[in-house]
Amino acid sequence: MEYFVHPNAKVHPSVKIGPFAVIEDNVVIGEDCVIDAHAVICSGVRMGKRNHVFPGAVIGAIPQDLKFAGEDTTVEIGDDNSLRECVTIHRGTASKGKTVIGNHNLIMAYCHVAHDCVLHDNIIMSNATQVAGEVEIDSCAVIGGGSLIHQFSHIGSYVMIQGGTKVNKDVPPCVIAAHDPISFCGINSVGLRRRGFDNEQIARIQECYKHIFMSNMNTSQAIAHIEENMPQSAERDLIVDFIKSSPRGIIKGI
């Protein structure tokens, strides 16, 4: 059983390659990666260290965007990622030029990440999640299986999204989001504790969202109230800065 590596690909000697895998031209793969059987690493992929690409995954195929005209774009993958069976990740378009996957992410079987997306670090994306173009997912988010994420959406850090959810608005940090239409379902307190947040930090996050989602104020009024009445903290600023920079608007409240 053989595999194919293009002679111009830059593959570190420590990389393990399974039978019938294909590594195309214009690819860079760092040390101690594993490319399993039947995986395809397409032109334009830049991969760091200790990544594991499981059988049948296709990384770096051209985007499913009718505006794509063959421009020179990339998929840039950091270190220590696990890309499970049949995952597909498409390279960028002229819009941003690259699709980015950070470090220590678990992308489970049959997930799709479209062109020009940015996934930060320590994300868990459960089976069959479909991510449309130019989505950004911040660090430590957990996406339940079968979720559908609309193009241009932004998902904040430390978020938990219930499986099967349709995400068509921005999801601010540290919350649980679910239902149809998607809505705020509380604070992701379990996930926050697992990531080292203490009681005081979680209380500050709860106080912010009490004003945003459980008051008679609209979002702009709630943000102004938080900035005027709550002391500055990393948690307050994380939430306020996310919402103020959201062109799509955030999910609705309870």
PDB file of N, CA and C in Angstrom, residues 110-153:
ATOM      1  N   TYR A 110     -17.113  14.407  10.268  1.00  0.00           N
ATOM      2  CA  TYR A 110     -18.084  14.950   9.320  1.00  0.00           C
ATOM      3  C   TYR A 110     -18.350  16.447   9.494  1.00  0.00           C
ATOM      4  N   CYS A 111     -17.537  17.144  10.250  1.00  0.00           N
ATOM      5  CA  CYS A 111     -17.673  18.596  10.334  1.00  0.00           C
ATOM      6  C   CYS A 111     -17.143  19.255   9.067  1.00  0.00           C
ATOM      7  N   HIS A 112     -17.694  20.413   8.747  1.00  0.00           N
ATOM      8  CA  HIS A 112     -17.220  21.209   7.617  1.00  0.00           C
ATOM      9  C   HIS A 112     -16.900  22.620   8.083  1.00  0.00           C
ATOM     10  N   VAL A 113     -15.731  23.108   7.692  1.00  0.00           N
ATOM     11  CA  VAL A 113     -15.322  24.496   7.961  1.00  0.00           C
ATOM     12  C   VAL A 113     -15.085  25.160   6.615  1.00  0.00           C
ATOM     13  N   ALA A 114     -15.883  26.146   6.294  1.00  0.00           N
ATOM     14  CA  ALA A 114     -15.843  26.760   4.972  1.00  0.00           C
ATOM     15  C   ALA A 114     -14.752  27.828   4.873  1.00  0.00           C
ATOM     16  N   HIS A 115     -14.701  28.455   3.713  1.00  0.00           N
ATOM     17  CA  HIS A 115     -13.657  29.421   3.359  1.00  0.00           C
ATOM     18  C   HIS A 115     -13.604  30.604   4.320  1.00  0.00           C
ATOM     19  N   ASP A 116     -12.390  31.059   4.593  1.00  0.00           N
ATOM     20  CA  ASP A 116     -12.122  32.302   5.322  1.00  0.00           C
ATOM     21  C   ASP A 116     -12.598  32.290   6.766  1.00  0.00           C
ATOM     22  N   CYS A 117     -12.886  31.121   7.306  1.00  0.00           N
ATOM     23  CA  CYS A 117     -13.230  31.045   8.725  1.00  0.00           C
ATOM     24  C   CYS A 117     -11.979  31.203   9.584  1.00  0.00           C
ATOM     25  N   VAL A 118     -12.198  31.622  10.816  1.00  0.00           N
ATOM     26  CA  VAL A 118     -11.127  31.682  11.813  1.00  0.00           C
ATOM     27  C   VAL A 118     -11.618  30.946  13.059  1.00  0.00           C
ATOM     28  N   LEU A 119     -10.957  29.854  13.390  1.00  0.00           N
ATOM     29  CA  LEU A 119     -11.207  29.122  14.626  1.00  0.00           C
ATOM     30  C   LEU A 119      -9.992  29.313  15.512  1.00  0.00           C
ATOM     31  N   HIS A 120     -10.205  29.821  16.706  1.00  0.00           N
ATOM     32  CA  HIS A 120      -9.098  30.098  17.609  1.00  0.00           C
ATOM     33  C   HIS A 120      -8.655  28.809  18.316  1.00  0.00           C
ATOM     34  N   ASP A 121      -8.442  28.791  19.595  1.00  0.00           N
ATOM     35  CA  ASP A 121      -7.798  27.664  20.281  1.00  0.00           C
ATOM     36  C   ASP A 121      -8.767  26.936  21.212  1.00  0.00           C
ATOM     37  N   ASN A 122      -8.473  25.648  21.444  1.00  0.00           N
ATOM     38  CA  ASN A 122      -9.185  24.850  22.453  1.00  0.00           C
ATOM     39  C   ASN A 122     -10.690  24.780  22.201  1.00  0.00           C
ATOM     40  N   ILE A 123     -11.063  24.710  20.946  1.00  0.00           N
ATOM     41  CA  ILE A 123     -12.464  24.583  20.548  1.00  0.00           C
ATOM     42  C   ILE A 123     -12.810  23.105  20.413  1.00  0.00           C
ATOM     43  N   ILE A 124     -14.005  22.730  20.853  1.00  0.00           N
ATOM     44  CA  ILE A 124     -14.546  21.399  20.591  1.00  0.00           C
ATOM     45  C   ILE A 124     -15.753  21.567  19.678  1.00  0.00           C
ATOM     46  N   MET A 125     -15.671  20.967  18.503  1.00  0.00           N
ATOM     47  CA  MET A 125     -16.764  21.025  17.533  1.00  0.00           C
ATOM     48  C   MET A 125     -17.254  19.601  17.309  1.00  0.00           C
ATOM     49  N   SER A 126     -18.461  19.318  17.775  1.00  0.00           N
ATOM     50  CA  SER A 126     -18.963  17.951  17.749  1.00  0.00           C
ATOM     51  C   SER A 126     -19.437  17.551  16.347  1.00  0.00           C
ATOM     52  N   ASN A 127     -19.702  16.263  16.188  1.00  0.00           N
ATOM     53  CA  ASN A 127     -19.929  15.638  14.890  1.00  0.00           C
ATOM     54  C   ASN A 127     -20.955  16.372  14.028  1.00  0.00           C
ATOM     55  N   ALA A 128     -20.621  16.475  12.748  1.00  0.00           N
ATOM     56  CA  ALA A 128     -21.535  16.948  11.701  1.00  0.00           C
ATOM     57  C   ALA A 128     -21.926  18.409  11.831  1.00  0.00           C
ATOM     58  N   THR A 129     -21.175  19.189  12.581  1.00  0.00           N
ATOM     59  CA  THR A 129     -21.397  20.639  12.603  1.00  0.00           C
ATOM     60  C   THR A 129     -20.959  21.235  11.269  1.00  0.00           C
ATOM     61  N   GLN A 130     -21.738  22.148  10.745  1.00  0.00           N
ATOM     62  CA  GLN A 130     -21.484  22.756   9.442  1.00  0.00           C
ATOM     63  C   GLN A 130     -21.282  24.260   9.624  1.00  0.00           C
ATOM     64  N   VAL A 131     -20.096  24.729   9.278  1.00  0.00           N
ATOM     65  CA  VAL A 131     -19.718  26.124   9.508  1.00  0.00           C
ATOM     66  C   VAL A 131     -19.573  26.814   8.157  1.00  0.00           C
ATOM     67  N   ALA A 132     -20.408  27.800   7.886  1.00  0.00           N
ATOM     68  CA  ALA A 132     -20.379  28.517   6.618  1.00  0.00           C
ATOM     69  C   ALA A 132     -19.214  29.508   6.577  1.00  0.00           C
ATOM     70  N   GLY A 133     -19.084  30.194   5.455  1.00  0.00           N
ATOM     71  CA  GLY A 133     -17.919  31.025   5.203  1.00  0.00           C
ATOM     72  C   GLY A 133     -17.806  32.223   6.125  1.00  0.00           C
ATOM     73  N   GLU A 134     -16.570  32.592   6.438  1.00  0.00           N
ATOM     74  CA  GLU A 134     -16.200  33.807   7.162  1.00  0.00           C
ATOM     75  C   GLU A 134     -16.788  33.864   8.570  1.00  0.00           C
ATOM     76  N   VAL A 135     -16.928  32.704   9.181  1.00  0.00           N
ATOM     77  CA  VAL A 135     -17.338  32.615  10.584  1.00  0.00           C
ATOM     78  C   VAL A 135     -16.102  32.711  11.468  1.00  0.00           C
ATOM     79  N   GLU A 136     -16.245  33.328  12.631  1.00  0.00           N
ATOM     80  CA  GLU A 136     -15.176  33.346  13.627  1.00  0.00           C
ATOM     81  C   GLU A 136     -15.672  32.687  14.904  1.00  0.00           C
ATOM     82  N   ILE A 137     -14.874  31.742  15.420  1.00  0.00           N
ATOM     83  CA  ILE A 137     -15.195  31.071  16.676  1.00  0.00           C
ATOM     84  C   ILE A 137     -14.043  31.303  17.634  1.00  0.00           C
ATOM     85  N   ASP A 138     -14.333  31.944  18.757  1.00  0.00           N
ATOM     86  CA  ASP A 138     -13.294  32.288  19.717  1.00  0.00           C
ATOM     87  C   ASP A 138     -12.909  31.083  20.577  1.00  0.00           C
ATOM     88  N   SER A 139     -11.845  31.228  21.321  1.00  0.00           N
ATOM     89  CA  SER A 139     -11.245  30.120  22.064  1.00  0.00           C
ATOM     90  C   SER A 139     -12.196  29.533  23.104  1.00  0.00           C
ATOM     91  N   CYS A 140     -12.051  28.222  23.293  1.00  0.00           N
ATOM     92  CA  CYS A 140     -12.742  27.470  24.353  1.00  0.00           C
ATOM     93  C   CYS A 140     -14.237  27.363  24.144  1.00  0.00           C
ATOM     94  N   ALA A 141     -14.723  27.586  22.933  1.00  0.00           N
ATOM     95  CA  ALA A 141     -16.131  27.354  22.633  1.00  0.00           C
ATOM     96  C   ALA A 141     -16.379  25.858  22.442  1.00  0.00           C
ATOM     97  N   VAL A 142     -17.589  25.416  22.788  1.00  0.00           N
ATOM     98  CA  VAL A 142     -18.015  24.039  22.569  1.00  0.00           C
ATOM     99  C   VAL A 142     -19.280  24.080  21.717  1.00  0.00           C
ATOM    100  N   ILE A 143     -19.227  23.431  20.554  1.00  0.00           N
ATOM    101  CA  ILE A 143     -20.334  23.455  19.602  1.00  0.00           C
ATOM    102  C   ILE A 143     -20.952  22.060  19.551  1.00  0.00           C
ATOM    103  N   GLY A 144     -22.227  21.945  19.897  1.00  0.00           N
ATOM    104  CA  GLY A 144     -22.899  20.657  19.903  1.00  0.00           C
ATOM    105  C   GLY A 144     -23.079  20.096  18.502  1.00  0.00           C
ATOM    106  N   GLY A 145     -23.207  18.780  18.427  1.00  0.00           N
ATOM    107  CA  GLY A 145     -23.271  18.088  17.146  1.00  0.00           C
ATOM    108  C   GLY A 145     -24.443  18.525  16.279  1.00  0.00           C
ATOM    109  N   GLY A 146     -24.216  18.557  14.976  1.00  0.00           N
ATOM    110  CA  GLY A 146     -25.253  18.890  14.017  1.00  0.00           C
ATOM    111  C   GLY A 146     -25.655  20.345  13.984  1.00  0.00           C
ATOM    112  N   SER A 147     -24.884  21.215  14.604  1.00  0.00           N
ATOM    113  CA  SER A 147     -25.207  22.642  14.577  1.00  0.00           C
ATOM    114  C   SER A 147     -24.925  23.217  13.189  1.00  0.00           C
ATOM    115  N   LEU A 148     -25.700  24.216  12.818  1.00  0.00           N
ATOM    116  CA  LEU A 148     -25.557  24.908  11.538  1.00  0.00           C
ATOM    117  C   LEU A 148     -25.215  26.366  11.828  1.00  0.00           C
ATOM    118  N   ILE A 149     -24.067  26.815  11.363  1.00  0.00           N
ATOM    119  CA  ILE A 149     -23.585  28.154  11.711  1.00  0.00           C
ATOM    120  C   ILE A 149     -23.578  29.019  10.450  1.00  0.00           C
ATOM    121  N   HIS A 150     -24.396  30.043  10.460  1.00  0.00           N
ATOM    122  CA  HIS A 150     -24.587  30.918   9.300  1.00  0.00           C
ATOM    123  C   HIS A 150     -23.326  31.715   9.007  1.00  0.00           C
ATOM    124  N   GLN A 151     -23.143  32.044   7.729  1.00  0.00           N
ATOM    125  CA  GLN A 151     -21.965  32.805   7.318  1.00  0.00           C
ATOM    126  C   GLN A 151     -21.882  34.132   8.044  1.00  0.00           C
ATOM    127  N   PHE A 152     -20.666  34.564   8.303  1.00  0.00           N
ATOM    128  CA  PHE A 152     -20.319  35.821   8.976  1.00  0.00           C
ATOM    129  C   PHE A 152     -20.654  35.841  10.472  1.00  0.00           C
ATOM    130  N   SER A 153     -21.122  34.739  11.025  1.00  0.00           N
ATOM    131  CA  SER A 153     -21.436  34.722  12.454  1.00  0.00           C
ATOM    132  C   SER A 153     -20.161  34.757  13.287  1.00  0.00           C
TER     133      SER A 153
END
